[in-house]
Amino acid sequence: MYSLAFSILFVSFIILTLIVRFWLASRQIRHVLSHRSAVPAEFAEKIPLAAHQKAADYTIARTKLGLVSLLISTGVLIAFTLLGGLQWLSLHVFQLTGPGMVYQLALLAAFTVISGLIDLPLDYYKQFNLEQRFGFNKMTPGLFFADMLKGALLAAVIGLPLIWLVLTLMEKSGALWWFYAWAVWSGFQLLMMVLYPTVIAPLFNKFTPLEDAALKQRIEGLMERVGFASKGLFVMDGSKRSAHGNAYFSGFGANKRIVFFDTLLSRLQPQEIEAVLAHELGHFKLKHIIKRIVMMFALSLAFLALLGYLKNQLWFYTGLGVDPLLLPGQGNDAMALLLFMLVLPVFTFLFGPLTSLSSRKHEFEADAFAAKHAQAADLVSALVKMYEDNASTLTPDPLHSAFYDSHPPASVRIRHLQAAAA
Ligand SMILES: [Zn+2]
């Protein structure tokens, strides 16, 4: 009975999500198309019509591809759950491995490989057709597959021991396993924040200390003004893969580093780089990064507590097309993890705007910080260049943007910055 009710709830959320996402996408496409013929007045002197139209076409092409990807992933989700895909997979893996931890790890690995292979054609198409068409792709197919292999290897080396630890806790540490698992998971997240910039990212990109002496001096002056100590300023060879430009900030504690994509450095003036960096430092100084980490930890604690409950409910499995009694005595911990990770996004999607809302609030605050410690006008001109170079639309549908975008629309940000400058 509960099982059927849960299946119905699950399907209802899938349908609701599909309707909302198609509706938002159609609004976005219509809105961008209706503004395609003219650059918005406030940008008319800064962005040529051709660039504006390229951004419109790129946005529409990406939105359409997103819908294709949504349809595929929804079909795959239903096939794995209600149509019995996971049940089938677990029986076959069990025949190969026999009982025990090996079975559980193999089930998770098999699932990961299969879903990776299903995603592969669209990922490839996105890089070598969509990105290529708009001049953003700088990858060769060789690099694409090398990245994929490296990523898979890394996931195995890091992921398997972590999963092994979590599964062991689930099996042996009693009713509060989810709390211990949370502690392990949080510790792992913190460790990755230290290891990512220094160990993992360099496996994929080259990081060289910023050479340009004048620029370095300018940036060090800014860091001193706002009271920020960092281990270093690095330039990343982002142009190896994509023409999209960016700057980011990674690590924490003594490990902090600031990373500029070479694609960004080559396009911005020194004072614009300073303004972009002031914005990034704003996120740090206003404790946005810590707040985000605390939020993430609190959420994962709540979700793991929920999984602690669901794991012992028969309807959670049967309602999602898995009969846990088919492999009696084998423990269904890996299956519980898999089902949970698969269906959680279906139930949380509609909360997306809340995340966007808090993220936008932080963006406005970081912009205000930048306006105070650098020149607002420099940040505006840097933003305009970045929008143009990344072919980001200047005219998103307001609802679509409120739902998905972590950053406020360009025109709104710029209006705020100009008000701060005045
Ligand atoms: Zn920001």
XYZ file of C-alpha atoms and ligand atoms in Angstrom:
423
model
C 0.000 0.000 0.000
C 2.710 2.477 1.067
C 4.726 1.180 -1.814
C 2.090 2.116 -4.388
C 1.534 5.496 -2.746
C 5.259 6.204 -2.907
C 5.428 5.175 -6.588
C 2.562 7.552 -7.338
C 4.215 10.377 -5.406
C 7.488 9.760 -7.260
C 5.810 9.797 -10.683
C 3.837 12.924 -9.762
C 7.025 14.775 -8.861
C 8.691 13.640 -12.095
C 5.758 14.940 -14.138
C 5.595 18.185 -12.179
C 9.333 18.741 -12.673
C 9.038 18.048 -16.403
C 6.152 20.483 -16.781
C 7.925 23.254 -14.853
C 11.183 22.783 -16.727
C 9.561 22.720 -20.169
C 7.477 25.746 -19.292
C 10.522 27.705 -18.059
C 12.544 26.698 -21.119
C 9.804 27.794 -23.505
C 9.523 31.127 -21.699
C 13.295 31.583 -21.932
C 13.400 30.795 -25.659
C 10.476 33.116 -26.425
C 11.905 35.941 -24.327
C 15.394 35.730 -25.838
C 13.987 35.501 -29.383
C 11.757 38.524 -28.906
C 14.790 40.620 -27.867
C 17.099 39.212 -30.516
C 16.712 41.968 -33.080
C 18.174 44.804 -30.984
C 20.838 45.225 -28.309
C 19.155 46.508 -25.103
C 19.533 50.308 -24.967
C 21.795 50.304 -21.887
C 24.328 48.077 -23.723
C 23.917 49.602 -27.186
C 27.279 51.360 -27.143
C 29.174 48.488 -25.605
C 28.035 45.357 -27.402
C 27.717 44.945 -31.182
C 24.485 43.545 -32.614
C 26.280 40.492 -34.012
C 27.569 39.539 -30.534
C 24.107 40.071 -29.045
C 22.571 37.777 -31.645
C 25.243 35.167 -31.145
C 24.433 35.189 -27.421
C 20.733 34.764 -28.219
C 21.390 31.836 -30.566
C 23.795 30.204 -28.126
C 21.327 30.564 -25.235
C 18.509 29.062 -27.279
C 20.662 26.194 -28.547
C 21.767 25.380 -25.004
C 18.239 25.557 -23.656
C 17.024 23.165 -26.358
C 19.861 20.742 -25.717
C 19.008 20.941 -22.012
C 15.493 19.722 -22.818
C 16.842 16.781 -24.819
C 19.110 15.918 -21.918
C 16.175 16.228 -19.485
C 14.064 13.816 -21.526
C 16.887 11.279 -21.734
C 17.717 11.451 -18.035
C 14.054 11.152 -17.055
C 13.679 8.070 -19.251
C 16.835 6.576 -17.753
C 15.628 7.321 -14.216
C 12.317 5.547 -14.824
C 14.074 2.628 -16.509
C 16.411 2.174 -13.552
C 13.653 2.400 -10.953
C 10.045 1.617 -11.867
C 10.912 -0.484 -14.923
C 13.228 -2.670 -12.866
C 16.678 -1.702 -14.219
C 18.360 -1.611 -10.834
C 16.739 -4.869 -9.808
C 18.065 -6.509 -12.957
C 21.508 -4.988 -12.500
C 21.801 -6.070 -8.869
C 20.896 -9.676 -9.689
C 23.463 -9.824 -12.479
C 26.198 -8.204 -10.413
C 25.417 -10.627 -7.592
C 25.839 -13.607 -9.915
C 29.312 -12.360 -10.801
C 30.590 -11.292 -7.399
C 28.757 -13.425 -4.869
C 27.749 -11.951 -1.518
C 29.400 -9.318 0.633
C 31.104 -5.960 0.327
C 32.442 -6.782 -3.147
C 28.868 -7.103 -4.391
C 27.901 -3.736 -2.933
C 30.908 -1.891 -4.346
C 30.517 -3.614 -7.721
C 26.855 -2.622 -7.880
C 27.708 1.045 -7.324
C 30.610 0.889 -9.780
C 28.484 -0.822 -12.437
C 25.762 1.762 -12.061
C 28.272 4.625 -12.319
C 29.869 3.188 -15.467
C 26.513 2.537 -17.149
C 25.158 6.016 -16.462
C 28.447 7.534 -17.584
C 28.185 5.662 -20.886
C 24.577 6.783 -21.344
C 25.612 10.432 -20.831
C 28.628 10.147 -23.108
C 27.033 10.776 -26.540
C 25.298 13.947 -25.402
C 28.401 15.220 -23.580
C 30.385 14.627 -26.742
C 27.764 16.338 -28.880
C 27.690 19.313 -26.529
C 31.452 19.804 -26.725
C 32.071 19.036 -30.399
C 28.880 20.320 -31.899
C 27.251 22.999 -29.741
C 30.399 24.564 -28.227
C 32.240 24.075 -31.509
C 29.578 25.858 -33.550
C 29.835 28.946 -31.366
C 33.624 28.900 -31.344
C 34.059 27.905 -27.716
C 35.473 24.429 -28.082
C 39.260 24.227 -27.921
C 39.407 20.507 -27.125
C 40.449 17.658 -29.361
C 38.545 14.362 -29.094
C 41.798 12.905 -27.712
C 41.802 15.371 -24.813
C 38.087 14.794 -24.253
C 38.581 11.052 -23.784
C 41.813 11.484 -21.817
C 39.928 13.773 -19.400
C 37.177 11.218 -19.121
C 39.575 8.357 -18.334
C 41.494 10.458 -15.859
C 38.262 11.500 -14.176
C 37.038 7.898 -13.958
C 40.348 6.718 -12.532
C 40.348 9.507 -9.981
C 36.747 8.750 -9.017
C 37.699 5.114 -8.461
C 40.830 5.903 -6.433
C 39.076 8.456 -4.226
C 35.481 7.250 -4.367
C 35.807 3.526 -3.740
C 37.585 3.791 -0.342
C 35.133 6.497 0.733
C 32.119 4.413 -0.278
C 33.667 1.364 1.364
C 33.944 3.318 4.621
C 30.359 4.562 4.407
C 29.006 1.077 3.627
C 30.978 -0.371 6.548
C 29.477 2.251 8.864
C 25.998 1.478 7.537
C 26.497 -2.183 8.260
C 28.353 -2.132 11.552
C 27.796 1.091 13.483
C 24.172 0.664 14.494
C 21.167 2.958 14.327
C 23.179 6.168 14.302
C 25.257 5.128 11.261
C 23.974 8.140 9.331
C 25.544 10.492 11.837
C 28.976 8.818 11.583
C 28.621 8.707 7.812
C 27.882 12.421 7.890
C 31.043 13.079 9.927
C 33.085 11.066 7.400
C 31.457 12.831 4.467
C 32.027 16.288 5.939
C 35.648 15.463 6.731
C 36.069 14.255 3.177
C 34.588 17.475 1.779
C 37.008 19.565 3.836
C 39.925 17.398 2.743
C 38.917 17.859 -0.902
C 38.867 21.627 -0.467
C 42.517 21.398 0.531
C 43.509 18.792 -2.042
C 41.552 20.078 -5.025
C 43.616 23.178 -5.828
C 46.977 21.651 -5.018
C 46.662 18.028 -6.129
C 43.605 17.395 -8.309
C 43.181 20.484 -10.486
C 46.868 20.322 -11.584
C 46.161 16.851 -13.010
C 43.962 18.518 -15.611
C 45.445 21.987 -16.059
C 48.709 23.794 -15.806
C 48.946 26.484 -13.123
C 51.715 29.032 -13.434
C 52.398 31.884 -11.018
C 51.216 35.213 -12.363
C 54.210 36.779 -14.133
C 53.053 40.254 -15.067
C 54.836 42.408 -12.453
C 52.643 45.511 -12.795
C 49.448 43.485 -12.531
C 50.825 41.527 -9.617
C 51.630 44.715 -7.774
C 48.174 46.087 -8.410
C 46.557 42.886 -7.103
C 48.795 42.703 -4.063
C 47.840 46.301 -3.285
C 44.167 45.322 -3.400
C 44.719 42.288 -1.189
C 46.507 44.415 1.355
C 43.705 47.014 1.332
C 41.049 44.432 2.104
C 43.246 42.415 4.463
C 43.543 39.152 2.580
C 46.484 36.774 2.747
C 46.948 34.237 -0.020
C 49.499 31.659 -0.967
C 49.496 32.774 -4.520
C 48.173 34.146 -7.734
C 48.002 31.642 -10.548
C 47.166 31.610 -14.201
C 45.377 28.520 -15.490
C 45.562 27.356 -19.099
C 41.785 27.334 -19.510
C 42.268 27.979 -23.237
C 43.358 24.342 -23.545
C 39.712 23.309 -23.374
C 37.424 26.272 -23.873
C 37.290 29.903 -24.882
C 35.048 30.676 -21.906
C 36.841 32.880 -19.391
C 36.641 33.001 -15.623
C 38.423 33.763 -12.377
C 38.010 31.837 -9.171
C 39.180 31.406 -5.741
C 39.953 28.056 -4.150
C 41.263 26.342 -1.068
C 40.957 27.694 2.419
C 43.141 28.480 5.420
C 46.755 28.764 4.421
C 45.928 27.058 1.140
C 43.976 29.869 -0.462
C 44.824 30.682 -4.015
C 43.449 32.934 -6.676
C 43.221 31.505 -10.160
C 42.747 33.448 -13.385
C 41.926 31.726 -16.648
C 44.421 32.790 -19.293
C 41.394 33.504 -21.511
C 40.240 36.150 -19.036
C 43.641 37.774 -18.515
C 44.116 38.254 -22.218
C 40.840 40.152 -22.547
C 40.637 42.413 -19.489
C 42.542 45.575 -18.650
C 44.527 45.524 -15.369
C 41.989 47.738 -13.586
C 39.175 45.435 -14.749
C 41.026 42.408 -13.419
C 41.423 44.212 -10.134
C 37.675 44.876 -9.977
C 36.806 41.244 -10.771
C 39.193 40.099 -8.091
C 37.705 42.575 -5.605
C 34.345 40.908 -6.231
C 35.830 37.454 -5.559
C 37.555 38.686 -2.414
C 34.183 40.128 -1.365
C 32.751 36.599 -1.308
C 35.548 35.613 0.991
C 35.564 38.653 3.255
C 31.778 38.654 3.660
C 31.987 35.001 4.733
C 29.864 33.746 1.838
C 32.146 30.775 1.384
C 31.933 29.696 5.023
C 28.174 30.220 5.009
C 27.834 28.033 1.936
C 29.925 25.278 3.523
C 27.897 25.363 6.763
C 24.666 25.269 4.761
C 25.929 22.319 2.733
C 26.908 20.408 5.883
C 23.545 21.078 7.546
C 21.672 19.918 4.458
C 23.715 16.746 4.114
C 23.072 15.952 7.783
C 19.328 16.296 7.225
C 19.446 14.169 4.075
C 21.526 11.443 5.708
C 19.127 11.336 8.679
C 16.314 10.914 6.165
C 18.211 8.091 4.474
C 18.752 6.538 7.934
C 14.983 6.303 8.176
C 14.214 5.321 4.567
C 16.791 2.542 4.520
C 14.605 0.510 6.908
C 11.319 1.054 5.067
C 10.352 -1.704 2.670
C 8.143 0.679 0.653
C 11.152 2.863 -0.165
C 12.606 -0.024 -2.213
C 9.456 -1.620 -3.595
C 7.963 1.778 -4.422
C 11.002 2.376 -6.652
C 10.922 -0.972 -8.425
C 13.374 -2.927 -6.287
C 12.490 -6.017 -4.279
C 15.077 -6.143 -1.470
C 13.987 -9.655 -0.488
C 15.267 -11.170 -3.740
C 18.826 -11.179 -2.373
C 18.079 -12.065 1.241
C 20.770 -11.504 3.827
C 22.941 -9.489 1.439
C 22.212 -6.143 2.959
C 20.708 -3.488 0.778
C 22.907 -0.635 1.870
C 24.411 0.043 -1.550
C 20.944 -0.157 -3.090
C 19.547 2.268 -0.504
C 22.357 4.737 -1.312
C 21.780 4.380 -5.048
C 18.019 4.835 -4.874
C 18.402 7.813 -2.588
C 20.913 9.594 -4.846
C 18.754 8.853 -7.884
C 15.452 10.142 -6.574
C 16.529 12.968 -4.281
C 16.853 15.518 -7.136
C 13.281 14.735 -8.229
C 11.975 15.830 -4.852
C 14.305 18.804 -4.331
C 14.119 20.412 -7.790
C 11.306 22.775 -6.879
C 13.436 24.243 -4.079
C 15.988 25.430 -6.633
C 14.818 29.073 -6.560
C 15.682 29.265 -2.847
C 19.317 28.423 -3.572
C 19.357 30.910 -6.445
C 17.868 33.571 -4.208
C 20.545 33.278 -1.538
C 23.275 33.069 -4.149
C 22.053 36.276 -5.840
C 21.997 38.065 -2.533
C 25.659 37.145 -2.137
C 26.449 38.361 -5.648
C 24.958 41.789 -4.930
C 26.926 41.985 -1.688
C 30.174 41.004 -3.424
C 29.491 43.612 -6.135
C 28.967 46.270 -3.464
C 32.222 45.180 -1.829
C 34.020 45.487 -5.169
C 32.523 48.946 -5.718
C 33.950 50.008 -2.380
C 37.450 48.577 -2.761
C 37.917 49.013 -6.516
C 36.142 51.025 -9.203
C 32.516 50.077 -9.900
C 32.937 51.316 -13.483
C 35.803 48.854 -14.023
C 33.663 45.983 -12.782
C 30.876 47.074 -15.145
C 33.157 47.105 -18.161
C 34.672 43.758 -17.135
C 31.185 42.265 -16.791
C 30.165 43.533 -20.206
C 33.253 41.946 -21.769
C 32.676 38.676 -19.936
C 29.040 38.557 -21.048
C 30.065 39.212 -24.608
C 32.916 36.703 -24.622
C 30.850 33.963 -23.019
C 27.827 34.716 -25.237
C 25.675 34.982 -22.126
C 22.319 36.500 -22.882
C 21.621 40.039 -21.656
C 17.878 39.436 -21.905
C 16.989 36.289 -19.956
C 13.382 35.571 -19.058
C 13.029 36.936 -15.499
C 11.288 33.807 -14.175
C 13.743 31.407 -15.815
C 16.570 33.450 -14.369
C 15.031 33.532 -10.876
C 14.666 29.764 -10.977
C 18.072 28.724 -12.240
C 20.641 31.502 -12.235
C 23.148 31.834 -9.442
C 23.926 35.358 -10.682
C 21.449 38.205 -11.189
C 20.868 39.277 -14.829
C 23.610 41.590 -16.152
C 21.365 44.626 -16.488
C 20.243 44.387 -12.847
C 23.792 43.946 -11.575
C 25.041 46.849 -13.611
C 22.209 49.102 -12.444
C 23.142 48.325 -8.837
C 26.824 48.976 -9.538
C 26.114 52.276 -11.250
C 23.998 53.315 -8.283
C 26.883 52.409 -5.976
C 29.314 54.434 -8.083
C 27.091 57.516 -8.154
Zn 30.344 36.250 -7.401
